[in-house]
Amino acid sequence: MTTESVEVRRGLPEGAAARVAELYWEAFGGKLGRALGPAEAGRRFIAGHLHPDRAVTALSGGEGGESGEGARVVGVAGYQLAGRGLVGGDAAAVRAEYGQVRGLYRVLLLALLERTPARGELVMDGIAVDPAERSRGIGGLLLREIEAIAVEQRCRRIRLDVVAENPRARELYEKHGFRAVRVQRTPWLRDVLGFGGVTTMHKEVAAR
């Protein structure tokens, strides 16, 4: 299968928030479930707190044009720059959605997942591709567009974290030039967050 019928765009198509949240939850629900679950609540929270200017989407089908009318979102990649990532929502938003007491616990869990870009660094928020559309090269298309954004923003590198339980994602990143620079093993957090280790990966980018 090829990516000939797939178009990559920056931002989110109008009305695509629920679809993006669905893809994001399918990919990262295991990681986010303890903080934002159950699934229905997690998808609702994500859909309501997306930052379109921190997204790259892959669209399939449709009539083309600026609106992408009729196209289906088959992949999304998020990134962090200048204090904004794909999924927003501060502590107050979490407590409003989940309640004051339970929300506070969830805020603490989310803080454990927080990643802040260093100077000159773009941080990936992850890639989510429709399971039915995988093995078509969509992840690679999204990564190339993220790299283009990093170059435009004069970043010197792209950083991401991949959990040990997701070797498929690590294989994708390595294929596209990312290298592991640090492995942090946290087996004591497995029962809390659902994973026991994170590998930090970097890709150097050159200014044009």
CSV table of C-alpha atoms in Angstrom, one decimal:
chain,number,residue,atom,x,y,z
A,1,MET,CA,0.0,0.0,0.0
A,2,THR,CA,1.2,3.6,-0.6
A,3,THR,CA,0.6,7.1,0.7
A,4,GLU,CA,-0.5,8.4,-2.7
A,5,SER,CA,-4.1,9.1,-1.5
A,6,VAL,CA,-2.9,10.7,1.8
A,7,GLU,CA,-2.4,14.4,2.2
A,8,VAL,CA,-0.5,15.9,5.2
A,9,ARG,CA,-1.6,19.3,6.6
A,10,ARG,CA,-0.8,21.4,9.5
A,11,GLY,CA,-3.6,22.1,12.0
A,12,LEU,CA,-6.9,20.3,12.4
A,13,PRO,CA,-9.7,20.2,9.9
A,14,GLU,CA,-12.9,21.8,11.1
A,15,GLY,CA,-15.0,19.4,13.1
A,16,ALA,CA,-12.2,16.9,13.5
A,17,ALA,CA,-11.7,17.2,17.2
A,18,ALA,CA,-13.6,14.1,18.2
A,19,ARG,CA,-11.9,12.0,15.5
A,20,VAL,CA,-8.4,13.2,16.6
A,21,ALA,CA,-9.3,12.4,20.2
A,22,GLU,CA,-10.4,8.9,19.2
A,23,LEU,CA,-7.1,8.3,17.4
A,24,TYR,CA,-5.0,9.8,20.2
A,25,TRP,CA,-6.8,7.7,22.8
A,26,GLU,CA,-6.4,4.5,20.7
A,27,ALA,CA,-2.7,5.1,20.6
A,28,PHE,CA,-2.1,6.4,24.1
A,29,GLY,CA,-5.0,5.3,26.2
A,30,GLY,CA,-2.8,2.8,27.9
A,31,LYS,CA,-0.5,5.5,29.0
A,32,LEU,CA,-3.2,8.2,29.7
A,33,GLY,CA,-5.9,5.9,31.1
A,34,ARG,CA,-5.0,6.2,34.7
A,35,ALA,CA,-5.0,10.0,34.5
A,36,LEU,CA,-7.8,10.7,32.1
A,37,GLY,CA,-9.9,7.5,32.0
A,38,PRO,CA,-12.4,6.0,31.6
A,39,ALA,CA,-12.1,6.1,27.8
A,40,GLU,CA,-15.2,8.1,27.1
A,41,ALA,CA,-14.2,10.8,29.6
A,42,GLY,CA,-10.6,10.8,28.3
A,43,ARG,CA,-11.7,11.2,24.7
A,44,ARG,CA,-14.1,14.0,25.7
A,45,PHE,CA,-11.4,15.8,27.6
A,46,ILE,CA,-8.9,15.6,24.8
A,47,ALA,CA,-11.4,16.7,22.2
A,48,GLY,CA,-12.3,19.7,24.3
A,49,HIS,CA,-8.7,20.9,24.9
A,50,LEU,CA,-6.9,20.5,21.6
A,51,HIS,CA,-4.5,23.2,20.3
A,52,PRO,CA,-4.9,23.1,16.5
A,53,ASP,CA,-1.7,25.0,16.0
A,54,ARG,CA,0.3,22.2,17.5
A,55,ALA,CA,-1.0,19.5,15.2
A,56,VAL,CA,-0.2,17.9,11.9
A,57,THR,CA,-2.9,15.7,10.4
A,58,ALA,CA,-2.9,13.1,7.6
A,59,LEU,CA,-6.1,13.1,5.5
A,60,SER,CA,-7.3,10.4,3.2
A,61,GLY,CA,-10.0,10.8,0.5
A,62,GLY,CA,-12.1,13.9,0.1
A,63,GLU,CA,-12.2,16.6,-2.6
A,64,GLY,CA,-9.0,18.4,-1.7
A,65,GLY,CA,-9.0,22.2,-1.5
A,66,GLU,CA,-8.4,24.3,1.6
A,67,SER,CA,-11.2,22.8,3.6
A,68,GLY,CA,-10.3,19.2,2.9
A,69,GLU,CA,-14.1,18.5,2.6
A,70,GLY,CA,-15.0,14.9,2.8
A,71,ALA,CA,-11.5,13.8,3.8
A,72,ARG,CA,-11.0,11.5,6.8
A,73,VAL,CA,-8.4,12.0,9.4
A,74,VAL,CA,-6.2,8.9,9.4
A,75,GLY,CA,-3.3,10.1,11.4
A,76,VAL,CA,-2.2,12.9,13.7
A,77,ALA,CA,1.1,14.1,15.2
A,78,GLY,CA,1.4,16.6,18.0
A,79,TYR,CA,4.3,18.7,19.2
A,80,GLN,CA,5.3,21.2,21.9
A,81,LEU,CA,6.7,24.7,21.3
A,82,ALA,CA,6.6,27.8,23.4
A,83,GLY,CA,4.7,26.2,26.2
A,84,ARG,CA,1.9,24.8,24.1
A,85,GLY,CA,1.3,21.2,23.1
A,86,LEU,CA,-1.4,19.3,21.1
A,87,VAL,CA,-3.4,18.6,24.2
A,88,GLY,CA,-4.0,21.4,26.6
A,89,GLY,CA,-6.1,21.7,29.7
A,90,ASP,CA,-4.7,23.0,33.0
A,91,ALA,CA,-5.3,21.7,36.5
A,92,ALA,CA,-8.5,23.7,36.8
A,93,ALA,CA,-9.9,22.1,33.6
A,94,VAL,CA,-9.0,18.6,34.9
A,95,ARG,CA,-10.7,19.2,38.2
A,96,ALA,CA,-13.7,20.6,36.5
A,97,GLU,CA,-14.1,17.5,34.4
A,98,TYR,CA,-13.3,14.8,37.0
A,99,GLY,CA,-14.2,16.5,40.3
A,100,GLN,CA,-12.2,18.4,42.9
A,101,VAL,CA,-10.9,15.4,44.8
A,102,ARG,CA,-10.4,12.8,42.0
A,103,GLY,CA,-9.3,15.6,39.7
A,104,LEU,CA,-6.4,16.5,42.0
A,105,TYR,CA,-5.0,13.0,41.9
A,106,ARG,CA,-5.2,13.0,38.1
A,107,VAL,CA,-3.4,16.3,38.0
A,108,LEU,CA,-0.5,14.7,39.9
A,109,LEU,CA,-0.4,11.8,37.5
A,110,LEU,CA,-0.4,14.1,34.5
A,111,ALA,CA,2.5,16.0,36.0
A,112,LEU,CA,4.6,12.8,35.9
A,113,LEU,CA,4.0,12.7,32.1
A,114,GLU,CA,4.9,16.3,31.5
A,115,ARG,CA,7.8,17.1,29.2
A,116,THR,CA,9.2,20.6,28.8
A,117,PRO,CA,11.2,21.5,25.7
A,118,ALA,CA,14.8,22.7,26.3
A,119,ARG,CA,16.0,25.8,24.5
A,120,GLY,CA,16.2,25.1,20.7
A,121,GLU,CA,14.2,21.9,21.0
A,122,LEU,CA,10.8,20.7,19.7
A,123,VAL,CA,9.2,18.0,21.7
A,124,MET,CA,7.0,15.4,20.0
A,125,ASP,CA,3.6,14.7,21.6
A,126,GLY,CA,3.4,11.4,19.8
A,127,ILE,CA,2.0,10.0,16.6
A,128,ALA,CA,-1.4,8.3,16.2
A,129,VAL,CA,-2.4,6.4,13.1
A,130,ASP,CA,-5.7,4.7,12.4
A,131,PRO,CA,-5.0,1.0,12.9
A,132,ALA,CA,-6.7,0.2,9.6
A,133,GLU,CA,-4.3,2.5,7.8
A,134,ARG,CA,-1.0,1.4,9.3
A,135,SER,CA,1.9,0.1,7.2
A,136,ARG,CA,1.2,2.7,4.5
A,137,GLY,CA,4.0,5.1,5.5
A,138,ILE,CA,1.6,7.6,7.2
A,139,GLY,CA,3.8,7.9,10.3
A,140,GLY,CA,6.8,8.7,8.1
A,141,LEU,CA,4.9,11.5,6.4
A,142,LEU,CA,3.9,13.0,9.7
A,143,LEU,CA,7.4,12.8,11.0
A,144,ARG,CA,8.8,14.6,7.9
A,145,GLU,CA,6.3,17.5,8.4
A,146,ILE,CA,7.2,17.7,12.1
A,147,GLU,CA,10.9,18.0,11.1
A,148,ALA,CA,10.0,20.8,8.6
A,149,ILE,CA,8.3,22.7,11.4
A,150,ALA,CA,11.3,22.2,13.7
A,151,VAL,CA,13.6,23.7,11.0
A,152,GLU,CA,11.3,26.6,10.4
A,153,GLN,CA,11.2,27.3,14.1
A,154,ARG,CA,15.0,27.2,14.1
A,155,CYS,CA,15.1,24.3,16.5
A,156,ARG,CA,18.4,22.3,16.6
A,157,ARG,CA,16.7,19.0,17.4
A,158,ILE,CA,13.5,17.1,17.9
A,159,ARG,CA,13.0,15.1,21.1
A,160,LEU,CA,10.5,12.4,22.0
A,161,ASP,CA,10.0,9.8,24.7
A,162,VAL,CA,8.8,6.3,23.8
A,163,VAL,CA,7.7,3.7,26.4
A,164,ALA,CA,9.4,0.4,26.6
A,165,GLU,CA,6.0,-1.3,25.9
A,166,ASN,CA,5.8,0.2,22.4
A,167,PRO,CA,8.7,-1.2,20.3
A,168,ARG,CA,6.8,-0.6,17.1
A,169,ALA,CA,6.9,3.2,17.7
A,170,ARG,CA,10.6,3.0,18.5
A,171,GLU,CA,11.3,1.1,15.3
A,172,LEU,CA,9.5,3.9,13.3
A,173,TYR,CA,11.5,6.6,15.0
A,174,GLU,CA,14.8,4.8,14.4
A,175,LYS,CA,13.9,4.3,10.8
A,176,HIS,CA,13.5,8.1,10.4
A,177,GLY,CA,16.8,9.0,12.0
A,178,PHE,CA,16.1,9.2,15.8
A,179,ARG,CA,18.6,7.8,18.2
A,180,ALA,CA,18.2,6.7,21.8
A,181,VAL,CA,20.1,9.0,24.2
A,182,ARG,CA,18.7,8.0,27.6
A,183,VAL,CA,16.7,5.1,29.1
A,184,GLN,CA,14.9,5.8,32.4
A,185,ARG,CA,13.6,2.7,34.1
A,186,THR,CA,10.9,3.3,36.6
A,187,PRO,CA,9.4,-0.1,37.5
A,188,TRP,CA,7.9,1.3,40.7
A,189,LEU,CA,5.6,3.5,38.5
A,190,ARG,CA,4.3,0.6,36.4
A,191,ASP,CA,1.2,0.1,38.6
A,192,VAL,CA,0.6,3.9,38.6
A,193,LEU,CA,1.2,4.8,35.0
A,194,GLY,CA,1.0,1.5,33.2
A,195,PHE,CA,4.6,1.4,31.9
A,196,GLY,CA,8.0,0.8,33.6
A,197,GLY,CA,10.5,2.7,31.5
A,198,VAL,CA,10.9,5.5,28.9
A,199,THR,CA,13.5,5.9,26.2
A,200,THR,CA,14.4,9.5,25.2
A,201,MET,CA,15.3,9.8,21.6
A,202,HIS,CA,16.7,12.8,19.6
A,203,LYS,CA,17.0,13.8,16.0
A,204,GLU,CA,19.3,16.6,15.1
A,205,VAL,CA,17.9,19.0,12.5
A,206,ALA,CA,19.8,21.5,10.4
A,207,ALA,CA,18.7,25.1,9.8
A,208,ARG,CA,18.0,26.0,6.1
